[in-house]
mmCIF file of C-alpha atoms and ligand atoms in Angstrom:
data_model
loop_
_atom_site.group_PDB
_atom_site.id
_atom_site.type_symbol
_atom_site.label_atom_id
_atom_site.label_comp_id
_atom_site.label_asym_id
_atom_site.label_seq_id
_atom_site.Cartn_x
_atom_site.Cartn_y
_atom_site.Cartn_z
ATOM 1 C CA UNK C 1 10.755 73.625 4.299
ATOM 2 C CA UNK C 2 11.374 70.584 2.123
ATOM 3 C CA UNK C 3 9.835 67.178 2.736
ATOM 4 C CA UNK C 4 10.565 63.947 0.869
ATOM 5 C CA UNK C 5 7.239 62.207 0.263
ATOM 6 C CA UNK C 6 7.534 58.426 -0.145
ATOM 7 C CA UNK C 7 5.163 55.866 -1.663
ATOM 8 C CA UNK C 8 3.293 58.605 -3.544
ATOM 9 C CA UNK C 9 0.050 57.632 -5.227
ATOM 10 C CA UNK C 10 -1.796 59.841 -7.741
ATOM 11 C CA UNK C 11 -4.522 60.592 -5.193
ATOM 12 C CA UNK C 12 -1.984 61.945 -2.663
ATOM 13 C CA UNK C 13 -0.406 64.647 -4.761
ATOM 14 C CA UNK C 14 -3.132 67.242 -5.264
ATOM 15 C CA UNK C 15 -4.087 67.693 -1.621
ATOM 16 C CA UNK C 16 -0.471 67.838 -0.471
ATOM 17 C CA UNK C 17 0.561 70.292 -3.213
ATOM 18 C CA UNK C 18 -2.296 72.591 -2.192
ATOM 19 C CA UNK C 19 -1.601 72.259 1.541
ATOM 20 C CA UNK C 20 2.139 72.699 0.839
ATOM 21 C CA UNK C 21 1.428 76.026 -0.861
ATOM 22 C CA UNK C 22 -0.629 77.202 2.101
ATOM 23 C CA UNK C 23 2.020 76.180 4.653
ATOM 24 C CA UNK C 24 5.201 77.001 2.686
ATOM 25 C CA UNK C 25 6.302 73.372 2.339
ATOM 26 C CA UNK C 26 7.874 71.947 -0.807
ATOM 27 C CA UNK C 27 6.844 68.295 -1.049
ATOM 28 C CA UNK C 28 9.177 66.209 -3.222
ATOM 29 C CA UNK C 29 7.153 63.234 -4.398
ATOM 30 C CA UNK C 30 8.737 59.795 -4.851
ATOM 31 C CA UNK C 31 6.811 56.722 -5.959
ATOM 32 C CA UNK C 32 9.174 54.351 -4.198
ATOM 33 C CA UNK C 33 8.617 53.252 -0.621
ATOM 34 C CA UNK C 34 10.992 54.402 2.086
ATOM 35 C CA UNK C 35 13.546 51.680 2.858
ATOM 36 C CA UNK C 36 17.212 51.660 3.829
ATOM 37 C CA UNK C 37 17.971 51.600 0.081
ATOM 38 C CA UNK C 38 15.808 54.602 -0.848
ATOM 39 C CA UNK C 39 16.585 56.873 2.138
ATOM 40 C CA UNK C 40 19.153 58.819 0.142
ATOM 41 C CA UNK C 41 16.360 60.363 -1.969
ATOM 42 C CA UNK C 42 15.573 62.510 1.072
ATOM 43 C CA UNK C 43 18.992 64.212 0.964
ATOM 44 C CA UNK C 44 18.611 67.974 1.354
ATOM 45 C CA UNK C 45 15.142 67.671 2.887
ATOM 46 C CA UNK C 46 14.068 68.557 6.422
ATOM 47 C CA UNK C 47 12.043 65.411 6.872
ATOM 48 C CA UNK C 48 10.200 62.501 5.294
ATOM 49 C CA UNK C 49 6.482 61.908 4.836
ATOM 50 C CA UNK C 50 5.582 58.220 5.035
ATOM 51 C CA UNK C 51 2.626 55.850 4.933
ATOM 52 C CA UNK C 52 1.770 52.465 6.434
ATOM 53 C CA UNK C 53 3.910 50.368 4.097
ATOM 54 C CA UNK C 54 7.078 52.446 4.366
ATOM 55 C CA UNK C 55 9.820 51.019 6.570
ATOM 56 C CA UNK C 56 10.980 53.188 9.452
ATOM 57 C CA UNK C 57 13.160 50.720 11.337
ATOM 58 C CA UNK C 58 16.430 51.338 13.186
ATOM 59 C CA UNK C 59 18.511 51.138 10.022
ATOM 60 C CA UNK C 60 16.353 53.705 8.216
ATOM 61 C CA UNK C 61 16.366 55.997 11.248
ATOM 62 C CA UNK C 62 20.179 55.730 11.519
ATOM 63 C CA UNK C 63 20.492 56.679 7.860
ATOM 64 C CA UNK C 64 18.055 59.583 8.144
ATOM 65 C CA UNK C 65 19.968 60.922 11.169
ATOM 66 C CA UNK C 66 23.199 60.528 9.200
ATOM 67 C CA UNK C 67 21.716 62.911 6.602
ATOM 68 C CA UNK C 68 20.690 65.400 9.295
ATOM 69 C CA UNK C 69 16.992 64.527 9.001
ATOM 70 C CA UNK C 70 15.099 64.798 12.264
ATOM 71 C CA UNK C 71 11.436 64.509 11.257
ATOM 72 C CA UNK C 72 9.286 61.538 10.249
ATOM 73 C CA UNK C 73 5.727 62.646 9.429
ATOM 74 C CA UNK C 74 3.287 59.758 9.135
ATOM 75 C CA UNK C 75 0.326 60.572 6.917
ATOM 76 C CA UNK C 76 -1.763 57.953 8.713
ATOM 77 C CA UNK C 77 -2.968 57.090 12.203
ATOM 78 C CA UNK C 78 -1.215 53.755 12.833
ATOM 79 C CA UNK C 79 2.514 53.832 13.607
ATOM 80 C CA UNK C 80 3.373 50.151 14.055
ATOM 81 C CA UNK C 81 5.856 50.411 11.143
ATOM 82 C CA UNK C 82 8.052 52.866 13.104
ATOM 83 C CA UNK C 83 10.738 51.749 15.561
ATOM 84 C CA UNK C 84 9.892 54.309 18.238
ATOM 85 C CA UNK C 85 12.710 53.118 20.483
ATOM 86 C CA UNK C 86 15.245 53.808 17.741
ATOM 87 C CA UNK C 87 13.621 57.204 17.100
ATOM 88 C CA UNK C 88 13.655 58.355 20.720
ATOM 89 C CA UNK C 89 15.616 61.576 21.188
ATOM 90 C CA UNK C 90 16.874 61.460 17.587
ATOM 91 C CA UNK C 91 13.926 61.863 15.249
ATOM 92 C CA UNK C 92 10.550 63.453 15.940
ATOM 93 C CA UNK C 93 7.706 61.218 14.795
ATOM 94 C CA UNK C 94 4.300 62.775 14.141
ATOM 95 C CA UNK C 95 1.101 61.227 12.842
ATOM 96 C CA UNK C 96 -2.467 62.083 11.895
ATOM 97 C CA UNK C 97 -4.353 60.530 14.795
ATOM 98 C CA UNK C 98 -7.744 61.303 13.388
ATOM 99 C CA UNK C 99 -8.781 62.512 9.957
ATOM 100 C CA UNK C 100 -12.086 60.848 9.290
ATOM 101 C CA UNK C 101 -13.106 58.094 11.691
ATOM 102 C CA UNK C 102 -16.396 57.878 9.825
ATOM 103 C CA UNK C 103 -14.558 57.026 6.581
ATOM 104 C CA UNK C 104 -13.171 53.806 8.073
ATOM 105 C CA UNK C 105 -16.351 52.952 9.981
ATOM 106 C CA UNK C 106 -18.502 53.491 6.867
ATOM 107 C CA UNK C 107 -16.193 51.270 4.817
ATOM 108 C CA UNK C 108 -16.333 48.543 7.465
ATOM 109 C CA UNK C 109 -20.105 48.686 7.421
ATOM 110 C CA UNK C 110 -20.214 48.825 3.621
ATOM 111 C CA UNK C 111 -18.205 45.583 3.522
ATOM 112 C CA UNK C 112 -20.565 44.027 6.042
ATOM 113 C CA UNK C 113 -23.697 44.965 4.076
ATOM 114 C CA UNK C 114 -22.083 43.817 0.860
ATOM 115 C CA UNK C 115 -21.223 40.429 2.362
ATOM 116 C CA UNK C 116 -24.485 39.888 4.210
ATOM 117 C CA UNK C 117 -26.641 40.725 1.187
ATOM 118 C CA UNK C 118 -24.271 38.994 -1.294
ATOM 119 C CA UNK C 119 -23.924 42.212 -3.307
ATOM 120 C CA UNK C 120 -20.392 41.245 -4.367
ATOM 121 C CA UNK C 121 -21.762 38.134 -6.076
ATOM 122 C CA UNK C 122 -24.923 39.739 -7.453
ATOM 123 C CA UNK C 123 -22.886 42.550 -9.045
ATOM 124 C CA UNK C 124 -20.770 40.074 -11.001
ATOM 125 C CA UNK C 125 -23.816 38.050 -12.049
ATOM 126 C CA UNK C 126 -25.907 40.893 -13.424
ATOM 127 C CA UNK C 127 -22.944 42.187 -15.440
ATOM 128 C CA UNK C 128 -23.179 38.839 -17.273
ATOM 129 C CA UNK C 129 -26.983 39.131 -17.485
ATOM 130 C CA UNK C 130 -27.270 36.244 -15.027
ATOM 131 C CA UNK C 131 -30.386 37.200 -13.097
ATOM 132 C CA UNK C 132 -30.631 34.026 -11.025
ATOM 133 C CA UNK C 133 -31.032 34.484 -7.262
ATOM 134 C CA UNK C 134 -29.779 31.032 -6.318
ATOM 135 C CA UNK C 135 -27.111 31.261 -3.639
ATOM 136 C CA UNK C 136 -27.824 34.930 -2.931
ATOM 137 C CA UNK C 137 -29.959 34.501 0.191
ATOM 138 C CA UNK C 138 -28.791 37.141 2.632
ATOM 139 C CA UNK C 139 -28.626 37.573 6.377
ATOM 140 C CA UNK C 140 -30.320 40.485 8.140
ATOM 141 C CA UNK C 141 -28.622 42.694 10.703
ATOM 142 C CA UNK C 142 -31.529 44.137 12.698
ATOM 143 C CA UNK C 143 -31.662 42.635 16.187
ATOM 144 C CA UNK C 144 -28.239 40.980 15.815
ATOM 145 C CA UNK C 145 -25.240 41.657 18.060
ATOM 146 C CA UNK C 146 -22.325 43.784 16.816
ATOM 147 C CA UNK C 147 -19.171 43.331 18.884
ATOM 148 C CA UNK C 148 -16.545 46.046 18.736
ATOM 149 C CA UNK C 149 -12.973 45.392 19.789
ATOM 150 C CA UNK C 150 -11.329 48.755 20.412
ATOM 151 C CA UNK C 151 -13.900 51.444 21.089
ATOM 152 C CA UNK C 152 -11.897 54.504 20.085
ATOM 153 C CA UNK C 153 -12.908 56.986 17.416
ATOM 154 C CA UNK C 154 -13.466 54.480 14.629
ATOM 155 C CA UNK C 155 -14.966 51.821 16.890
ATOM 156 C CA UNK C 156 -17.485 54.324 18.226
ATOM 157 C CA UNK C 157 -18.365 55.562 14.731
ATOM 158 C CA UNK C 158 -18.992 51.918 13.767
ATOM 159 C CA UNK C 159 -21.087 51.450 16.910
ATOM 160 C CA UNK C 160 -23.292 54.402 15.927
ATOM 161 C CA UNK C 161 -23.911 52.993 12.471
ATOM 162 C CA UNK C 162 -24.647 49.519 13.861
ATOM 163 C CA UNK C 163 -27.077 50.973 16.390
ATOM 164 C CA UNK C 164 -28.786 52.834 13.521
ATOM 165 C CA UNK C 165 -29.378 49.458 11.877
ATOM 166 C CA UNK C 166 -31.089 48.199 15.016
ATOM 167 C CA UNK C 167 -28.173 46.081 16.206
ATOM 168 C CA UNK C 168 -27.260 45.525 19.851
ATOM 169 C CA UNK C 169 -23.730 46.843 20.336
ATOM 170 C CA UNK C 170 -21.200 45.346 22.774
ATOM 171 C CA UNK C 171 -17.701 46.731 23.168
ATOM 172 C CA UNK C 172 -14.405 45.437 24.496
ATOM 173 C CA UNK C 173 -11.737 47.994 25.318
ATOM 174 C CA UNK C 174 -9.190 47.771 28.150
ATOM 175 C CA UNK C 175 -9.566 51.549 28.557
ATOM 176 C CA UNK C 176 -13.328 52.156 28.606
ATOM 177 C CA UNK C 177 -14.409 55.779 28.135
ATOM 178 C CA UNK C 178 -16.891 56.973 30.746
ATOM 179 C CA UNK C 179 -18.734 59.212 28.248
ATOM 180 C CA UNK C 180 -19.135 56.718 25.389
ATOM 181 C CA UNK C 181 -22.511 55.328 26.370
ATOM 182 C CA UNK C 182 -21.305 51.913 25.183
ATOM 183 C CA UNK C 183 -22.014 48.591 26.851
ATOM 184 C CA UNK C 184 -18.517 47.344 27.726
ATOM 185 C CA UNK C 185 -18.023 43.624 28.201
ATOM 186 C CA UNK C 186 -15.055 41.270 28.579
ATOM 187 C CA UNK C 187 -13.366 40.170 25.357
ATOM 188 C CA UNK C 188 -14.594 36.674 26.041
ATOM 189 C CA UNK C 189 -18.223 37.765 26.244
ATOM 190 C CA UNK C 190 -17.935 39.930 23.139
ATOM 191 C CA UNK C 191 -16.450 36.997 21.210
ATOM 192 C CA UNK C 192 -19.141 34.608 22.434
ATOM 193 C CA UNK C 193 -22.157 36.836 21.799
ATOM 194 C CA UNK C 194 -21.354 38.717 18.609
ATOM 195 C CA UNK C 195 -22.918 37.900 15.265
ATOM 196 C CA UNK C 196 -20.586 40.483 13.770
ATOM 197 C CA UNK C 197 -17.177 41.206 15.261
ATOM 198 C CA UNK C 198 -15.409 44.362 14.085
ATOM 199 C CA UNK C 199 -11.797 45.088 15.043
ATOM 200 C CA UNK C 200 -10.821 48.706 15.718
ATOM 201 C CA UNK C 201 -7.872 48.498 18.102
ATOM 202 C CA UNK C 202 -4.249 49.305 17.274
ATOM 203 C CA UNK C 203 -1.677 46.645 16.448
ATOM 204 C CA UNK C 204 0.694 46.180 19.369
ATOM 205 C CA UNK C 205 2.718 43.254 20.738
ATOM 206 C CA UNK C 206 -0.312 42.520 22.917
ATOM 207 C CA UNK C 207 -2.935 42.622 20.168
ATOM 208 C CA UNK C 208 -0.955 40.712 17.492
ATOM 209 C CA UNK C 209 -3.010 37.627 16.553
ATOM 210 C CA UNK C 210 -5.626 38.442 19.187
ATOM 211 C CA UNK C 211 -8.036 36.696 16.832
ATOM 212 C CA UNK C 212 -6.332 33.310 16.710
ATOM 213 C CA UNK C 213 -7.663 29.751 16.585
ATOM 214 C CA UNK C 214 -8.746 29.886 20.212
ATOM 215 C CA UNK C 215 -10.618 33.171 19.783
ATOM 216 C CA UNK C 216 -12.318 31.880 16.631
ATOM 217 C CA UNK C 217 -13.416 28.743 18.491
ATOM 218 C CA UNK C 218 -14.902 31.001 21.187
ATOM 219 C CA UNK C 219 -16.826 33.040 18.595
ATOM 220 C CA UNK C 220 -20.446 32.461 17.799
ATOM 221 C CA UNK C 221 -21.115 29.937 15.031
ATOM 222 C CA UNK C 222 -21.625 31.717 11.734
ATOM 223 C CA UNK C 223 -20.226 35.045 12.967
ATOM 224 C CA UNK C 224 -18.803 37.535 10.483
ATOM 225 C CA UNK C 225 -15.375 39.018 11.210
ATOM 226 C CA UNK C 226 -14.532 42.524 9.984
ATOM 227 C CA UNK C 227 -10.962 43.758 10.080
ATOM 228 C CA UNK C 228 -10.313 47.310 8.904
ATOM 229 C CA UNK C 229 -7.650 47.919 11.531
ATOM 230 C CA UNK C 230 -4.367 46.061 10.991
ATOM 231 C CA UNK C 231 -3.870 42.675 9.350
ATOM 232 C CA UNK C 232 -1.765 41.095 12.068
ATOM 233 C CA UNK C 233 -4.575 41.412 14.613
ATOM 234 C CA UNK C 234 -5.816 38.212 12.962
ATOM 235 C CA UNK C 235 -3.974 34.926 12.516
ATOM 236 C CA UNK C 236 -4.810 34.448 8.830
ATOM 237 C CA UNK C 237 -4.208 30.673 8.865
ATOM 238 C CA UNK C 238 -6.677 30.321 11.735
ATOM 239 C CA UNK C 239 -9.134 32.578 9.913
ATOM 240 C CA UNK C 240 -8.938 30.448 6.789
ATOM 241 C CA UNK C 241 -9.508 27.345 8.882
ATOM 242 C CA UNK C 242 -12.494 28.988 10.606
ATOM 243 C CA UNK C 243 -14.015 29.896 7.240
ATOM 244 C CA UNK C 244 -13.362 26.546 5.577
ATOM 245 C CA UNK C 245 -14.771 24.592 8.491
ATOM 246 C CA UNK C 246 -17.953 26.670 8.396
ATOM 247 C CA UNK C 247 -17.374 27.954 11.937
ATOM 248 C CA UNK C 248 -17.297 31.520 10.633
ATOM 249 C CA UNK C 249 -19.994 32.899 8.367
ATOM 250 C CA UNK C 250 -17.692 35.253 6.505
ATOM 251 C CA UNK C 251 -14.899 37.775 6.646
ATOM 252 C CA UNK C 252 -14.583 41.378 5.505
ATOM 253 C CA UNK C 253 -10.926 42.304 5.284
ATOM 254 C CA UNK C 254 -9.503 45.696 4.419
ATOM 255 C CA UNK C 255 -6.131 44.701 5.851
ATOM 256 C CA UNK C 256 -4.005 41.562 5.718
ATOM 257 C CA UNK C 257 -0.976 40.657 7.769
ATOM 258 C CA UNK C 258 1.291 40.207 4.761
ATOM 259 C CA UNK C 259 -0.129 43.141 2.814
ATOM 260 C CA UNK C 260 3.023 45.287 2.603
ATOM 261 C CA UNK C 261 4.340 43.929 -0.714
ATOM 262 C CA UNK C 262 0.879 43.518 -2.239
ATOM 263 C CA UNK C 263 -1.656 46.136 -1.322
ATOM 264 C CA UNK C 264 -1.797 49.458 -3.193
ATOM 265 C CA UNK C 265 -0.170 47.848 -6.276
ATOM 266 C CA UNK C 266 -1.731 46.610 -9.522
ATOM 267 C CA UNK C 267 -0.643 42.964 -9.638
ATOM 268 C CA UNK C 268 -3.382 41.871 -12.021
ATOM 269 C CA UNK C 269 -0.946 40.583 -14.644
ATOM 270 C CA UNK C 270 1.194 38.611 -12.186
ATOM 271 C CA UNK C 271 0.806 35.426 -10.210
ATOM 272 C CA UNK C 272 0.302 36.382 -6.594
ATOM 273 C CA UNK C 273 2.495 34.010 -4.611
ATOM 274 C CA UNK C 274 0.703 34.465 -1.306
ATOM 275 C CA UNK C 275 -1.395 31.311 -1.386
ATOM 276 C CA UNK C 276 -3.159 32.125 1.838
ATOM 277 C CA UNK C 277 -4.407 35.449 0.515
ATOM 278 C CA UNK C 278 -5.280 33.897 -2.860
ATOM 279 C CA UNK C 279 -7.347 31.228 -1.094
ATOM 280 C CA UNK C 280 -9.092 33.756 1.136
ATOM 281 C CA UNK C 281 -9.982 35.893 -1.898
ATOM 282 C CA UNK C 282 -11.351 32.847 -3.705
ATOM 283 C CA UNK C 283 -13.917 32.093 -0.989
ATOM 284 C CA UNK C 284 -17.466 33.263 -1.746
ATOM 285 C CA UNK C 285 -17.977 34.575 1.795
ATOM 286 C CA UNK C 286 -14.832 36.713 1.933
ATOM 287 C CA UNK C 287 -14.450 40.261 0.667
ATOM 288 C CA UNK C 288 -11.000 41.793 0.519
ATOM 289 C CA UNK C 289 -10.300 45.438 -0.158
ATOM 290 C CA UNK C 290 -6.803 46.812 -0.375
ATOM 291 C CA UNK C 291 -6.478 48.980 2.760
ATOM 292 C CA UNK C 292 -8.846 51.535 1.259
ATOM 293 C CA UNK C 293 -11.098 52.238 4.244
ATOM 294 C CA UNK C 294 -9.509 55.661 4.773
ATOM 295 C CA UNK C 295 -9.804 56.684 1.124
ATOM 296 C CA UNK C 296 -12.422 59.397 0.830
ATOM 297 C CA UNK C 297 -12.034 62.916 -0.552
ATOM 298 C CA UNK C 298 -12.768 64.327 2.882
ATOM 299 C CA UNK C 299 -10.138 62.169 4.557
ATOM 300 C CA UNK C 300 -7.438 62.971 1.953
ATOM 301 C CA UNK C 301 -7.977 66.703 2.434
ATOM 302 C CA UNK C 302 -7.796 66.345 6.223
ATOM 303 C CA UNK C 303 -4.649 64.168 6.023
ATOM 304 C CA UNK C 304 -2.802 66.728 3.863
ATOM 305 C CA UNK C 305 -3.885 69.584 6.123
ATOM 306 C CA UNK C 306 -2.966 67.929 9.435
ATOM 307 C CA UNK C 307 0.331 66.491 8.152
ATOM 308 C CA UNK C 308 1.366 69.931 6.854
ATOM 309 C CA UNK C 309 0.435 71.530 10.168
ATOM 310 C CA UNK C 310 2.470 68.883 12.016
ATOM 311 C CA UNK C 311 5.490 69.520 9.769
ATOM 312 C CA UNK C 312 5.411 73.294 10.285
ATOM 313 C CA UNK C 313 4.947 72.915 14.045
ATOM 314 C CA UNK C 314 7.907 70.537 14.433
ATOM 315 C CA UNK C 315 10.213 72.457 12.103
ATOM 316 C CA UNK C 316 9.446 75.648 14.036
ATOM 317 C CA UNK C 317 10.486 73.662 17.139
ATOM 318 C CA UNK C 318 7.089 74.121 18.740
ATOM 319 C CA UNK C 319 5.431 71.311 20.741
ATOM 320 C CA UNK C 320 3.268 69.158 18.483
ATOM 321 C CA UNK C 321 0.158 67.503 19.919
ATOM 322 C CA UNK C 322 0.433 64.753 17.302
ATOM 323 C CA UNK C 323 3.915 63.619 18.260
ATOM 324 C CA UNK C 324 4.235 59.863 18.859
ATOM 325 C CA UNK C 325 6.589 58.595 21.539
ATOM 326 C CA UNK C 326 7.607 55.198 22.844
ATOM 327 C CA UNK C 327 5.292 54.343 25.766
ATOM 328 C CA UNK C 328 7.125 54.038 29.063
ATOM 329 C CA UNK C 329 6.189 51.109 31.312
HETATM 330 P P1 NAI W 401 -8.213 55.193 18.675
HETATM 331 O O1 NAI W 401 -6.877 55.387 19.318
HETATM 332 O O2 NAI W 401 -9.203 56.296 18.701
HETATM 333 O O3 NAI W 401 -8.914 53.883 19.280
HETATM 334 C C1 NAI W 401 -8.252 52.697 19.529
HETATM 335 C C2 NAI W 401 -8.948 52.039 20.703
HETATM 336 O O4 NAI W 401 -8.380 50.742 20.881
HETATM 337 C C3 NAI W 401 -8.780 52.804 22.021
HETATM 338 O O5 NAI W 401 -10.028 53.047 22.626
HETATM 339 C C4 NAI W 401 -7.915 51.886 22.855
HETATM 340 O O6 NAI W 401 -8.202 51.968 24.252
HETATM 341 C C5 NAI W 401 -8.308 50.532 22.281
HETATM 342 N N1 NAI W 401 -7.352 49.464 22.596
HETATM 343 C C6 NAI W 401 -6.048 49.571 22.926
HETATM 344 N N2 NAI W 401 -5.540 48.348 23.194
HETATM 345 C C7 NAI W 401 -6.561 47.475 23.028
HETATM 346 C C8 NAI W 401 -6.674 46.061 23.190
HETATM 347 N N3 NAI W 401 -5.634 45.319 23.581
HETATM 348 N N4 NAI W 401 -7.875 45.489 22.949
HETATM 349 C C9 NAI W 401 -8.944 46.226 22.580
HETATM 350 N N5 NAI W 401 -8.891 47.565 22.430
HETATM 351 C C10 NAI W 401 -7.718 48.170 22.652
HETATM 352 O O7 NAI W 401 -7.878 54.759 17.170
HETATM 353 P P2 NAI W 401 -8.832 54.855 15.912
HETATM 354 O O8 NAI W 401 -8.652 56.179 15.251
HETATM 355 O O9 NAI W 401 -10.198 54.427 16.275
HETATM 356 O O10 NAI W 401 -8.147 53.766 14.941
HETATM 357 C C11 NAI W 401 -8.169 52.391 15.260
HETATM 358 C C12 NAI W 401 -7.261 51.641 14.294
HETATM 359 O O11 NAI W 401 -7.805 51.705 12.982
HETATM 360 C C13 NAI W 401 -5.846 52.232 14.147
HETATM 361 O O12 NAI W 401 -4.970 51.736 15.142
HETATM 362 C C14 NAI W 401 -5.442 51.769 12.774
HETATM 363 O O13 NAI W 401 -4.723 50.554 12.906
HETATM 364 C C15 NAI W 401 -6.755 51.489 12.045
HETATM 365 N N6 NAI W 401 -6.966 52.363 10.889
HETATM 366 C C16 NAI W 401 -7.212 51.762 9.673
HETATM 367 C C17 NAI W 401 -7.421 52.532 8.552
HETATM 368 C C18 NAI W 401 -7.736 51.919 7.217
HETATM 369 O O14 NAI W 401 -7.709 52.610 6.185
HETATM 370 N N7 NAI W 401 -8.055 50.630 7.134
HETATM 371 C C19 NAI W 401 -7.359 54.000 8.608
HETATM 372 C C20 NAI W 401 -7.155 54.526 9.954
HETATM 373 C C21 NAI W 401 -6.958 53.715 11.039
#
């Protein structure tokens, strides 16, 4: 079994080499992202392994099929970068639906604590031996309301942490789970009542820009928005406006709608042309991380293990529980 592995980062290789040895898979690592121009690197392989910023559109799928490739293995949970309609009946798409929900939830909460207690600013100050506390007054979380949009695995893990901090947790999810023990409310109520709003739903046509100008207006004054899900859930222009006007108290962003050409790369010696992102990063009440919420040792091991299991299952033509299909209306 040979798999072409696109957008390889140094932290990917070890776990996949080890899992590959266990499962009899030869991973061929390429640093480049998968696009219509780089597809040919997969020649001679049984499938491709891709991540969130690889392109798996109709053109790429046509080219893969032209090379006899029938497997796209996502090494992530989200699959909004795959044209499932184009894949239907031609290419099997598998993903890793869950590898460490706590990794993402913990990162979301870490960002929140960092922002609320101004750790990001204090860290920079003390490195310069500036021990002044001016401007570092924090905001407590105990007794405040945490609103969760999308109460799946990660949303629930976040809810548990928030509850541990003494927060009241409200959840919005169009598919409430009977066994979650969560207090489900309408999206409107969650927006209105939350001091902290954390997004944990998938990006779909329906959820794109769900946090737009109107939603931000409906939010509580001074609320903090956390997005560790997908960038395009939030209208970034509206977010910037909400922050600049003082309507929002802050934003913790692990994802950004135009992140594909930026995140995961070292651009420190270049001028980043995305003015919106540059402005967001420059604000004192915004923390941006580069889609790293998943990145723990535990999660990387689980991703390599589950992806390898998916690959073997599909190539043996057995049914795979992690297959992703276009939803039928
Ligand atoms: P999940 O499938 O367990 O939960 C998603 C929840 O969203 C479900 O309960 C679903 O009913 C709900 N939902 C669906 N449509 C909705 C809507 N219109 N409004 C509100 N809720 C809606 O998924 P999981 O594992 O909790 O992951 C959530 C998201 O986190 C993923 O879709 C992915 O985009 C993101 N993610 C981000 C990572 C990172 O490193 N930043 C890593 C892994 C996932």
